[in-house]
Tab-separated table of C-alpha atoms in Angstrom:
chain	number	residue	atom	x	y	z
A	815	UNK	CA	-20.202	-8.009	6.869
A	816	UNK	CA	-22.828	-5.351	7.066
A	817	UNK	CA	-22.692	-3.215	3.946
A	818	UNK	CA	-22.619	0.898	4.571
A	819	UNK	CA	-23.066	3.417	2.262
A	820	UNK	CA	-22.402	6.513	3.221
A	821	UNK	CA	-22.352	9.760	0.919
A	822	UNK	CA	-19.424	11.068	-0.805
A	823	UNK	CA	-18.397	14.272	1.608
A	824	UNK	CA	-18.418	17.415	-0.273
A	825	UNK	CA	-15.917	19.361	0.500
A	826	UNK	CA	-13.540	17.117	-1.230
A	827	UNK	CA	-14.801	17.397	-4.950
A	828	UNK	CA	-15.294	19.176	-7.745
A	829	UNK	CA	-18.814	20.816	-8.033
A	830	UNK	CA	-19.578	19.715	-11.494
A	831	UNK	CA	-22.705	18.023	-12.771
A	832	UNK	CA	-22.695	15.610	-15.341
A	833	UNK	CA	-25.331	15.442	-18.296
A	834	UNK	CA	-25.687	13.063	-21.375
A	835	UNK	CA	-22.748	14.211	-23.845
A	836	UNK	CA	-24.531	14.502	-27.823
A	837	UNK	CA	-21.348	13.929	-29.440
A	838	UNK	CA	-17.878	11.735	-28.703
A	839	UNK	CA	-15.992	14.936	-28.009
A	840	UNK	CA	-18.758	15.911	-24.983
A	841	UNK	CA	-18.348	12.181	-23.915
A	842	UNK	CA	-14.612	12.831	-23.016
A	843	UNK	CA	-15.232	15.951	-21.162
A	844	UNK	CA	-17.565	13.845	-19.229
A	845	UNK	CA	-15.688	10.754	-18.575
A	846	UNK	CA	-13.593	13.675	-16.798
A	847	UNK	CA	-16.318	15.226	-14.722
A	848	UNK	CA	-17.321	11.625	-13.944
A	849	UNK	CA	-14.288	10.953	-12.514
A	850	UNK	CA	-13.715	13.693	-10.676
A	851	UNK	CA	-16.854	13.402	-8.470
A	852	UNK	CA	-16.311	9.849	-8.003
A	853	UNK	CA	-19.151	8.961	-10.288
A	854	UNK	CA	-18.341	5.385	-11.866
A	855	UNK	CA	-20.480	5.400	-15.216
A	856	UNK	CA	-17.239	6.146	-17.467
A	857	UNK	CA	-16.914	2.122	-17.381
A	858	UNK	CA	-13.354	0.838	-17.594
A	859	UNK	CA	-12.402	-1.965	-19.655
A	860	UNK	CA	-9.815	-3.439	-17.553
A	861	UNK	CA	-6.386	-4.619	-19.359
A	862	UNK	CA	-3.014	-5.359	-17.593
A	863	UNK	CA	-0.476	-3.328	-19.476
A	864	UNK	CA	1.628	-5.226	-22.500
A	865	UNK	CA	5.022	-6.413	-20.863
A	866	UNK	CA	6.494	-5.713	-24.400
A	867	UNK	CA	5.650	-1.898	-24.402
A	868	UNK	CA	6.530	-1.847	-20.176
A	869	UNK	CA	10.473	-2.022	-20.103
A	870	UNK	CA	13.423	0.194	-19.961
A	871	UNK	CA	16.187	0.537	-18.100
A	872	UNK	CA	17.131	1.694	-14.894
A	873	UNK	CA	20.850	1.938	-13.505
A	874	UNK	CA	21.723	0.158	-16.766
A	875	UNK	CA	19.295	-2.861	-15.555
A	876	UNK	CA	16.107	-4.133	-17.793
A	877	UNK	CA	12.771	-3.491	-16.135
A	878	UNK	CA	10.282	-6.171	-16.957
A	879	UNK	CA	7.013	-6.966	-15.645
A	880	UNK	CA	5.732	-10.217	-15.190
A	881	UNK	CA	2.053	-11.044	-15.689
A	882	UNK	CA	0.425	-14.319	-13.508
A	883	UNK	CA	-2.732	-15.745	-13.377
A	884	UNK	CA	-5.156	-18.396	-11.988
A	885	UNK	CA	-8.524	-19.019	-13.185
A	886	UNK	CA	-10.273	-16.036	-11.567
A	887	UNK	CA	-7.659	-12.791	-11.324
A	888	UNK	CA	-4.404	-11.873	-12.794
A	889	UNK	CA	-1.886	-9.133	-11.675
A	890	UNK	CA	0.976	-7.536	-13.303
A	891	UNK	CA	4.159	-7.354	-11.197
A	892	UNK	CA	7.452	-5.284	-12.660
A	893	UNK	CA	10.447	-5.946	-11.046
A	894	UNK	CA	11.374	-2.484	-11.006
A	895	UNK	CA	10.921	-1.725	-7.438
A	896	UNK	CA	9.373	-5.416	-7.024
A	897	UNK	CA	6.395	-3.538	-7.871
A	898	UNK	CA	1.898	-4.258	-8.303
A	899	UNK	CA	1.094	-2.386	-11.300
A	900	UNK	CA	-2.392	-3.991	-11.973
A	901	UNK	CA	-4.383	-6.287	-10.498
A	902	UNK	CA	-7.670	-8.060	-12.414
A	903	UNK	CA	-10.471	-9.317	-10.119
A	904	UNK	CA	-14.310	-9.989	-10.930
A	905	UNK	CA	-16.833	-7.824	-9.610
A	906	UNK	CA	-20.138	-8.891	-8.118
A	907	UNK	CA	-21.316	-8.802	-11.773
A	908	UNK	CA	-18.622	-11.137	-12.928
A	909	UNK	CA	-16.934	-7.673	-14.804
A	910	UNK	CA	-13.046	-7.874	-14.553
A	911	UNK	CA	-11.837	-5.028	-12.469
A	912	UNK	CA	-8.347	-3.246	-12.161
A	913	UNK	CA	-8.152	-2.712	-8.101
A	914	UNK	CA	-4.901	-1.662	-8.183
A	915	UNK	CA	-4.053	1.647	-9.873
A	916	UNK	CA	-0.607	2.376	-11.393
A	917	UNK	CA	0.949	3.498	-14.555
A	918	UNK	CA	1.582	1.955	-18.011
A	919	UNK	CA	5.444	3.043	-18.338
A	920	UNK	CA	8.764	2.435	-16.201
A	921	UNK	CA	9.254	6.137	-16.920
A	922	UNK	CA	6.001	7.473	-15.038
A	923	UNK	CA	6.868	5.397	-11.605
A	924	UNK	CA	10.524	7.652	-11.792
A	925	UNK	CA	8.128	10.380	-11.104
A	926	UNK	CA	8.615	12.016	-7.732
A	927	UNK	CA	4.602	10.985	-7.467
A	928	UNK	CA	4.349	7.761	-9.018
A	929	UNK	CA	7.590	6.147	-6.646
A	930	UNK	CA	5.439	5.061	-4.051
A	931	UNK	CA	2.329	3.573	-6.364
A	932	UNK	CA	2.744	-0.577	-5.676
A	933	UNK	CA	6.245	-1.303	-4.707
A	934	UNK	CA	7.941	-3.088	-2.144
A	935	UNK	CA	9.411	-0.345	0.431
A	936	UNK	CA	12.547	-1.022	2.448
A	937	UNK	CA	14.443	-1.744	3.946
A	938	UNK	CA	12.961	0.340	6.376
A	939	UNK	CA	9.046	0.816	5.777
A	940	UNK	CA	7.447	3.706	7.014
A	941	UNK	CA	9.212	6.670	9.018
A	942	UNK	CA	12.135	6.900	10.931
A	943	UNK	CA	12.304	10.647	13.036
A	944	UNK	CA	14.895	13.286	11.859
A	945	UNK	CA	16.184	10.399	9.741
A	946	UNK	CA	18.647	9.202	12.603
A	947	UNK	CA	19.019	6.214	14.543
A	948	UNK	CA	21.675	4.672	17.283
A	949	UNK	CA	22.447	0.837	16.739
A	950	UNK	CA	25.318	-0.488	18.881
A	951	UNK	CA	26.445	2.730	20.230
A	952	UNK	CA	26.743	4.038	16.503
A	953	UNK	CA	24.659	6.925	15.380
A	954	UNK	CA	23.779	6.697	11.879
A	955	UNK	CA	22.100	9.638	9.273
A	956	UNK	CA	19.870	8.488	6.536
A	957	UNK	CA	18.491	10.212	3.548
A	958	UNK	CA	15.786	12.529	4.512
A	959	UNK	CA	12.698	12.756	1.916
A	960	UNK	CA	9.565	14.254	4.123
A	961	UNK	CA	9.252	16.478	6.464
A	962	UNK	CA	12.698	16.026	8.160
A	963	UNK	CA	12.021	12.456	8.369
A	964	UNK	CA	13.255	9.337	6.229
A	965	UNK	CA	10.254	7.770	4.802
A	966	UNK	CA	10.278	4.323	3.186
A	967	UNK	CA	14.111	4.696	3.374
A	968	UNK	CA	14.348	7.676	1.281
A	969	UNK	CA	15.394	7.879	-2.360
A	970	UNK	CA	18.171	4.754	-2.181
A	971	UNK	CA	15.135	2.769	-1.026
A	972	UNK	CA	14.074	-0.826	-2.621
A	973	UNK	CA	11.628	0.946	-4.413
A	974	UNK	CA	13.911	2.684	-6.775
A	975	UNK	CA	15.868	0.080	-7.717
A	976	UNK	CA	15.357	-3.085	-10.248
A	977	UNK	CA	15.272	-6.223	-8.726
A	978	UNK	CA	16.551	-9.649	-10.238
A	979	UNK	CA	13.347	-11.524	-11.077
A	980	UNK	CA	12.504	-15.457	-12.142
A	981	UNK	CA	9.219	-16.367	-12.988
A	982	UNK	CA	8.932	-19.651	-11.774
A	983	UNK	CA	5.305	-20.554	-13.058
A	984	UNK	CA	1.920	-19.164	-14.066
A	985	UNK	CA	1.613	-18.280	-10.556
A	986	UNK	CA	4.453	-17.442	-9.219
A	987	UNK	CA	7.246	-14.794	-9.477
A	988	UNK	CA	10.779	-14.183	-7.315
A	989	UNK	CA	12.451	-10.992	-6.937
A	990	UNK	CA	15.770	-10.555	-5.300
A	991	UNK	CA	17.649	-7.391	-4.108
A	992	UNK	CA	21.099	-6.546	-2.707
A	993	UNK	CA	21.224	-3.388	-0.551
A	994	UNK	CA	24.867	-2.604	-0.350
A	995	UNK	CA	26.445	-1.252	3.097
A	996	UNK	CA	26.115	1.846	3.446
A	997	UNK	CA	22.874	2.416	0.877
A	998	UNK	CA	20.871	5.147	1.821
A	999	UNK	CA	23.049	5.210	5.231
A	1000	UNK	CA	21.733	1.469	6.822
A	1001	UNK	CA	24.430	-0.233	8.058
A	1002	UNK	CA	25.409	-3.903	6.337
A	1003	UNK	CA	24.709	-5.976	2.986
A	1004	UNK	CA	21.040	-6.821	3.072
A	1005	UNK	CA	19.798	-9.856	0.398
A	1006	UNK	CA	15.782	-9.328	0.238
A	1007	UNK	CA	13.657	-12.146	-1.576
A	1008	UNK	CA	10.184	-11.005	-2.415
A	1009	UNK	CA	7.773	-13.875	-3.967
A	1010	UNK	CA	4.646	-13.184	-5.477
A	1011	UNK	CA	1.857	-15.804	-5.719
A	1012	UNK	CA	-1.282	-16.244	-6.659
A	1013	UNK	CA	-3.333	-19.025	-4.752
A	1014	UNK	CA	-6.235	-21.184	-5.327
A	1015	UNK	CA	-8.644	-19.471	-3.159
A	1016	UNK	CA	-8.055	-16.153	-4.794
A	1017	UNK	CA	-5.154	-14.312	-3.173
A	1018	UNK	CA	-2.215	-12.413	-4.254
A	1019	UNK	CA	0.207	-13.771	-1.286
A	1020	UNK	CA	3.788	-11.708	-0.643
A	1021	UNK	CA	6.321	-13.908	0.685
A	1022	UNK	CA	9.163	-11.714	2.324
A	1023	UNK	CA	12.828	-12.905	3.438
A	1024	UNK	CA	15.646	-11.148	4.660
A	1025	UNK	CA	19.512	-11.488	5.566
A	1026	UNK	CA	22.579	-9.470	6.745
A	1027	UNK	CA	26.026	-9.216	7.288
A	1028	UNK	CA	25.509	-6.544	9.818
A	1029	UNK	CA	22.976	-5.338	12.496
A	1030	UNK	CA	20.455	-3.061	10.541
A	1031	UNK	CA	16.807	-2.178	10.838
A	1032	UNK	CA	14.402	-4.464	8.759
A	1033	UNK	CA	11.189	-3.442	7.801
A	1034	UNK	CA	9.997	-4.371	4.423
A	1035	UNK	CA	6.734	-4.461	3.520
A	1036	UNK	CA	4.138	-3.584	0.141
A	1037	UNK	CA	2.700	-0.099	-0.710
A	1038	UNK	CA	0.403	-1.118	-3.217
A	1039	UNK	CA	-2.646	1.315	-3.568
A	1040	UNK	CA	-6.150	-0.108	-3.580
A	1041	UNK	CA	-9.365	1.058	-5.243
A	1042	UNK	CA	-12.386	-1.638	-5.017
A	1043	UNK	CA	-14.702	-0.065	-7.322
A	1044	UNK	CA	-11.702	-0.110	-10.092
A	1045	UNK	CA	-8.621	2.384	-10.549
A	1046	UNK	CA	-10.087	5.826	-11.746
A	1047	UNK	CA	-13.300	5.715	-10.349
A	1048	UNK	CA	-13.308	8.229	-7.664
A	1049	UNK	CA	-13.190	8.725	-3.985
A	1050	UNK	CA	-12.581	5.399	-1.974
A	1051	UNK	CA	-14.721	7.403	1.051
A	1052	UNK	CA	-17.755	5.405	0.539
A	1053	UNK	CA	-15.979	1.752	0.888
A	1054	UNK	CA	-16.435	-0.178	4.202
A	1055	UNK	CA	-13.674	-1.209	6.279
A	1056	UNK	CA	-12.689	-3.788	9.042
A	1057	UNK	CA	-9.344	-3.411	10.713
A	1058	UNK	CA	-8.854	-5.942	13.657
A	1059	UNK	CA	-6.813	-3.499	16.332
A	1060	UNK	CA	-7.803	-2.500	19.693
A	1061	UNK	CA	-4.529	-0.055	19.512
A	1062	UNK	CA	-2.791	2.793	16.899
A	1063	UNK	CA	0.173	4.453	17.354
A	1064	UNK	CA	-0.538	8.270	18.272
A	1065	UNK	CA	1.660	10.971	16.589
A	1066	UNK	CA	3.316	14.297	16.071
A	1067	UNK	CA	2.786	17.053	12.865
A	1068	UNK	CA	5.355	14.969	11.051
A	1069	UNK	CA	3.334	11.553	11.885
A	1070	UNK	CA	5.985	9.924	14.001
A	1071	UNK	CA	4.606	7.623	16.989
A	1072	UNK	CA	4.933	9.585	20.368
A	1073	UNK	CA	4.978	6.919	23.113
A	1074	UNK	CA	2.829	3.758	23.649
A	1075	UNK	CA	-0.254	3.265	21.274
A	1076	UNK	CA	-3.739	4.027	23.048
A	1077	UNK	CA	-6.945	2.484	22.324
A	1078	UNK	CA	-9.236	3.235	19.554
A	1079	UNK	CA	-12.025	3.103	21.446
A	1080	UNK	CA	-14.562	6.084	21.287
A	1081	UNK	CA	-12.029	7.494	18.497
A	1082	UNK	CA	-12.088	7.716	14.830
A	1083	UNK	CA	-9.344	5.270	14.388
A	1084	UNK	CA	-12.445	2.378	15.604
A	1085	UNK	CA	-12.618	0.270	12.946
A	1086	UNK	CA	-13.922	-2.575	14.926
A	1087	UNK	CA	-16.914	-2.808	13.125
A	1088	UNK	CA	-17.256	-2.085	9.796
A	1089	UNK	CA	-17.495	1.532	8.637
A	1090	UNK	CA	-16.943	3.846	5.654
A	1091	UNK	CA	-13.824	5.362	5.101
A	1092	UNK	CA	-15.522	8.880	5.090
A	1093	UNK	CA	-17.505	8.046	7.761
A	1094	UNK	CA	-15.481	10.337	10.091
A	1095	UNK	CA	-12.472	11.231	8.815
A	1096	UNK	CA	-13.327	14.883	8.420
A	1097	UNK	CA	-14.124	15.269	12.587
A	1098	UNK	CA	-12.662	17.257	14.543
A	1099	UNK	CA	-9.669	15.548	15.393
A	1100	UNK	CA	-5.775	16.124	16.264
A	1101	UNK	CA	-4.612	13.013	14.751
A	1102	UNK	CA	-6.800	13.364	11.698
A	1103	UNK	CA	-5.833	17.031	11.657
A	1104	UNK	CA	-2.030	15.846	11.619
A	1105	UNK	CA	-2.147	13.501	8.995
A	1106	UNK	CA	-5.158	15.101	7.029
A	1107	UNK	CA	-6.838	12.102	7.473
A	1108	UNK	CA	-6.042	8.612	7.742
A	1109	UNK	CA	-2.233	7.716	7.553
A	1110	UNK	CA	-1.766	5.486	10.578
A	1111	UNK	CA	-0.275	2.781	12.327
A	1112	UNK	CA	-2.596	-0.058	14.022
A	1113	UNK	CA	-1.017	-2.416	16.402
A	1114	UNK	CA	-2.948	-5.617	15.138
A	1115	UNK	CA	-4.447	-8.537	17.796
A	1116	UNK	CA	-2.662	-11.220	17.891
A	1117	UNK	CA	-2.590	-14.136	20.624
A	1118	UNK	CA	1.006	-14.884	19.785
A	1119	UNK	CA	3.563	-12.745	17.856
A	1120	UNK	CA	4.111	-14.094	13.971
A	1121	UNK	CA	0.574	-15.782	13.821
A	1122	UNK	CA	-1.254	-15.483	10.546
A	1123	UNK	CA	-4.370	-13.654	11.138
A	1124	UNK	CA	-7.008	-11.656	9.509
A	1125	UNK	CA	-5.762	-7.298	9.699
A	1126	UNK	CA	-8.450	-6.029	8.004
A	1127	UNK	CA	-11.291	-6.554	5.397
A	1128	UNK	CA	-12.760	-3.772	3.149
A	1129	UNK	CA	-15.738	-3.462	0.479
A	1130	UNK	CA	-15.921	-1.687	-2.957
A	1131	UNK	CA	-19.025	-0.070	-2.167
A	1132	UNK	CA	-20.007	-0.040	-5.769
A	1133	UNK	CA	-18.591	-3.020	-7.089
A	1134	UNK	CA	-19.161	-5.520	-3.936
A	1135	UNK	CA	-15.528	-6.505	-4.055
A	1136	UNK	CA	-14.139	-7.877	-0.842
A	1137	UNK	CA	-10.532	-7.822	-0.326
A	1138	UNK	CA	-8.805	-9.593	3.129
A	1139	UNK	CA	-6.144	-8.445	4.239
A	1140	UNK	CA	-3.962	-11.522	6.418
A	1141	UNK	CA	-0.586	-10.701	7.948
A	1142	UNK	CA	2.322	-12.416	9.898
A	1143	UNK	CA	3.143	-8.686	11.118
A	1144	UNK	CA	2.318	-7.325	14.360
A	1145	UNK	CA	0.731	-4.008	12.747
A	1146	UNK	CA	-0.367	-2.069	9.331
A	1147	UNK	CA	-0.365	1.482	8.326
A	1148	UNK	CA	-3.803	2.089	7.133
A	1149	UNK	CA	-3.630	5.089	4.362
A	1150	UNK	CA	-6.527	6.617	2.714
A	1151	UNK	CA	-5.012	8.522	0.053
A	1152	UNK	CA	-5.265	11.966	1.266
A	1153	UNK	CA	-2.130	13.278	-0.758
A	1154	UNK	CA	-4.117	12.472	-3.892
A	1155	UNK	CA	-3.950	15.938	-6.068
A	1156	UNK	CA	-5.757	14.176	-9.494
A	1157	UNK	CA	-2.570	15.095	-11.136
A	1158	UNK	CA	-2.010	11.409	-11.140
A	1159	UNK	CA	-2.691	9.861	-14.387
A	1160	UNK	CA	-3.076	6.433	-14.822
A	1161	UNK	CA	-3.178	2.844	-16.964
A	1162	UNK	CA	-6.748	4.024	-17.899
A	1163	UNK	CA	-6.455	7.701	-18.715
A	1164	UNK	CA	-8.162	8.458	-15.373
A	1165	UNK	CA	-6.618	10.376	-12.761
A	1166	UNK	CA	-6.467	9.260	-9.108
A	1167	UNK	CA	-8.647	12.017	-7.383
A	1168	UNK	CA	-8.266	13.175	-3.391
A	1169	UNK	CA	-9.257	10.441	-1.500
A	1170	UNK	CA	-9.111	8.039	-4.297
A	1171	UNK	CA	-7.046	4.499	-2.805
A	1172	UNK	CA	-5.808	3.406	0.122
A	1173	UNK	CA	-2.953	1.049	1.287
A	1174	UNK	CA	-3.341	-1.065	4.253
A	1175	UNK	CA	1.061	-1.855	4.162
A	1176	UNK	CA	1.657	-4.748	7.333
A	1177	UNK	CA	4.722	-3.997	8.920
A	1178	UNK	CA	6.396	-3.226	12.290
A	1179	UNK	CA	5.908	-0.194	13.730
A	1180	UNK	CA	7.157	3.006	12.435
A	1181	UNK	CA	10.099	4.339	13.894
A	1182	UNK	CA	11.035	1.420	16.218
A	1183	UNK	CA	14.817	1.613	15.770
A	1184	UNK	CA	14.435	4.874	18.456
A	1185	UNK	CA	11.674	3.030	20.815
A	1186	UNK	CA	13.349	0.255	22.255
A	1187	UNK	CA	9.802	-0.722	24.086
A	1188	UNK	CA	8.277	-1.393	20.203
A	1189	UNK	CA	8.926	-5.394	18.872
A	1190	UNK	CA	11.715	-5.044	17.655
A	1191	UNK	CA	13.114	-4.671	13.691
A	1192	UNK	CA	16.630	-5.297	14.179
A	1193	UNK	CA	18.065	-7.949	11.773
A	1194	UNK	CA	21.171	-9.911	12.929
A	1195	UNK	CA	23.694	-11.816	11.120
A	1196	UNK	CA	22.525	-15.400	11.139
A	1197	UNK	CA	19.050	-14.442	11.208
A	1198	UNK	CA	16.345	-15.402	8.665
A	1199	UNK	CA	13.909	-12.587	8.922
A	1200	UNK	CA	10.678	-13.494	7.185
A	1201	UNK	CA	6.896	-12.656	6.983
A	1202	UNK	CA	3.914	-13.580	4.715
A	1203	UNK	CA	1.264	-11.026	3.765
A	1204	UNK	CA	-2.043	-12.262	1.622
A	1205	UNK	CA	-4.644	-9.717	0.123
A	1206	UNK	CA	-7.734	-11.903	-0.628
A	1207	UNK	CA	-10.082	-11.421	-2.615
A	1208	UNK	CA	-14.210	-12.237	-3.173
A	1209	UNK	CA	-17.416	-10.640	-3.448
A	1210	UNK	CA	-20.659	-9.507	-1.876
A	1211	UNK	CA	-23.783	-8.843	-3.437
C-alpha cells in the first residue's frame, strides 16, 4: 500500500505553537498544546489499565475487565458493555502502542460521551428512522437517543449493560447477554455470545452469535474507536485508508439511508485506493455536509453473501501501523470521529481532539427493518445468527 501524507487541515485545530518548555510545569502545558494540534512528541508510555482498580458495579452486577495476550499485542476487554478499552500493538519502531482509546474507570464509560467508546452495540447497530419499525403487521416504538432516531438501540442497548464473562485462556474471552422482551421496545428474548480472541497472526477476532424466541431485528456489531499513531495523539486526518466498496448508502440530515446505495465513484466516499482521511472530507459536499464528515455506510464486495473478506485497511501515518479490517458482514459504517469536542479525557491524560479516531463497525445496513429491498436483519426462532469480524494488525516502514 502506497503511503500518503497529507497535511493536517487547519480549520480543525487549535492555533498554538509549541516551544521547548524550561521547567516540568511548561512541559505539561505543552504536552497539551501538543496534543491539541495533533503533534505526537508528548510520547505515551502505553499501559492497559489495572483490572483491580477497573471494577464496580452496574445494575447490582460486577464489572471486570479481562486482559489477553499473545506474544506481540495485548488488549483489555471489560465486560461491561462487552467492551475494547485498550489495545497494545508494536509500532514500526518495535514501541508498544495503545490504538484503541478509552477510559481507565467503569464510571467514565456511564458518561453520556464515553457510552459509545469500544463496546459491542445491539441489538440493533446503527440507526433505525423515527425509532419505529413494522414486523409482522406489528408496529413497534423504540427508545429514541439522536435526532429523532434510535441509534445503537438507544439507552437499554447492549452497551449499557454488564455482560456474563469467562475467560477461557490467555487468548480468549466469552461474554454473554440476555435482552429481555420488550428491552428498549425489540420484540422477544435475545441470548448474544460475544468471543474475543487473539490469534497467531496478530488479530483481535470478534466472534458474534445470536438467538430468539421471537422475530426481532439483529444487528450487533463493535464500536471500538481507532487511533494508529496511539490514543491522544491528535487528528486521525493524515492516516491512509482502503475500504473495498464500489457502493454507500446515501442519506438524509439525520443520516438515515434514502433508497438504494449509489456508487462511489467520482465521490468522496472513493476509497478504492488508498487515501488520507482528510484528503477530502472538508469538500463541498451534501453527504459530508450532513454528517460533518465521514459517518457512513459502505455496502462491501462480496462474490457471495457471508464470505470472509478483506473491508478495509488503514495506516498510522506516523507510527506505520497497519490494521485489516476482515468481515463476514455485507457492509461497515466508516466513522471518522467528527463529534470529537477534546472534552474527552482518556487512559493517558490526553484528550481525544476533533477528528481524533475512527470506527470502521461491520454490520448490516442501517435501518433495514423499514427497507425490505436491504439483506435482511430479521432473526427467527430456530435461527443461529452469527458473524466473525477480525481487526489485524502489522506494520509498514
Amino acid at each position: 500500500m502506497q503511503k500518503l501524507i497529507l497535511p493536517v487541515l487547519a480549520a480543525t485545530l487549535i492555533g498554538l505553537n509549541a516551544c521547548q518548555p524550561a521547567n516540568k510545569s511548561e512541559q505539561k502545558a505543552t504536552d497539551s498544546v501538543a496534543v491539541a494540534t495533533g503533534d505526537t512528541t508528548a510520547m505515551i508510555d502505553a499501559k492497559l489499565p489495572d483490572p483491580a482498580s477497573f471494577g464496580g458495579e452496574v445494575e447490582g452486577k460486577k464489572a471486570q475487565l479481562f486482559i489477553l495476550k499473545n506474544k506481540d499485542i495485548q488488549v483489555a476487554i471489560s465486560n461491561y458493555g462487552a467492551r475494547i478499552v485498550g489495545l497494545l500493538v508494536p509500532d514500526k519502531n518495535g514501541k508498544m502502542t495503545d490504538v484503541a482509546p478509552g477510559f481507565s474507570t467503569v464510571a467514565e464509560y456511564q458518561k453520556p460521551d464515553g457510552a459509545f467508546f469500544g463496546p459491542v452495540v445491539g441489538r440493533f447497530g446503527n440507526r433505525i428512522a423515527k425509532g419505529k419499525f413494522t414486523l409482522d403487521g406489528k408496529p413497534y416504538s423504540l427508545e429514541l437517543n439522536n435526532n429523532g432516531n434510535t441509534l445503537h438501540s438507544g439507552p437499554s442497548g447492549f452497551h449499557n449493560h454488564v455482560w456474563d464473562a469467562k475467560q477461557v485462556d490467555d487468548k480468549t474471552v466469552e461474554m454473554t447477554y440476555v435482552s429481555k422482551d420488550g428491552e428498549g421496545g425489540f420484540p422477544g428474548t435475545v441470548t448474544t455470545k460475544v468471543t474475543f480472541s487473539l490469534t497467531d497472526d496478530d488479530a483481535l477476532k470478534i466472534v458474534y452469535s445470536g438467538k430468539t424466541d421471537k422475530a426481532t431485528p439483529y444487528n450487533p456489531t463493535s464500536h471500538g474507536f481507532f487511533n494508529l499513531n496511539g490514543e491522544g495523539s491528535g487528528t486521525v486526518n493524515d492516516h491512509v485508508v482502503m475500504i473495498n466498496a464500489d457502493k454507500y448508502s446515501v442519506v438524509d440530515k439525520g443520516l438515515i439511508p434514502q433508497g438504494e446505495p449509489a456508487s462511489v465513484e467520482g465521490t468522496p466516499f472513493d476509497f478504492r485506493k488508498p487515501t488520507a482521511i482528510g484528503a477530502r472530507v472538508n469538500e463541498k459536499n451534501e453527504q459530508l455536509t450532513f454528517a460533518g464528515g465521514y459517518d457512513h455506510n459502505w455496502v462491501l464486495n462480496k462474490t457471495k453473501p457471508g464470505e470472509m473478506t478483506t473491508a478495509a485497511e488503514v495506516i498510522g501515518d506516523k507510527s506505520g501501523i497497519k490494521m485489516q479490517v476482515l468481515t463476514t458482514e455485507p457492509a461497515m459504517q466508516f466513522y471518522g470521529g467528527n463529534f470529537f469536542k477534546g472534552t474527552d479525557i482518556g487512559k493517558y491524560g490526553k484528550p481525544t481532539v476533533y477528528r481524533g479516531a475512527f470506527a470502521m463497525e461491520t454490520q448490516h445496513y442501517p435501518d433495514s427493518p423499514n427497507h425490505p429491498s436491504y439483506p435482511t436483519t430479521i432473526l427467527k426462532p430456530g435461527q443461529t445468527y452469527s458473524q466473525t469480524t477480525e481487526y489485524r494488525f502489522s506494520t509498514v516502514k
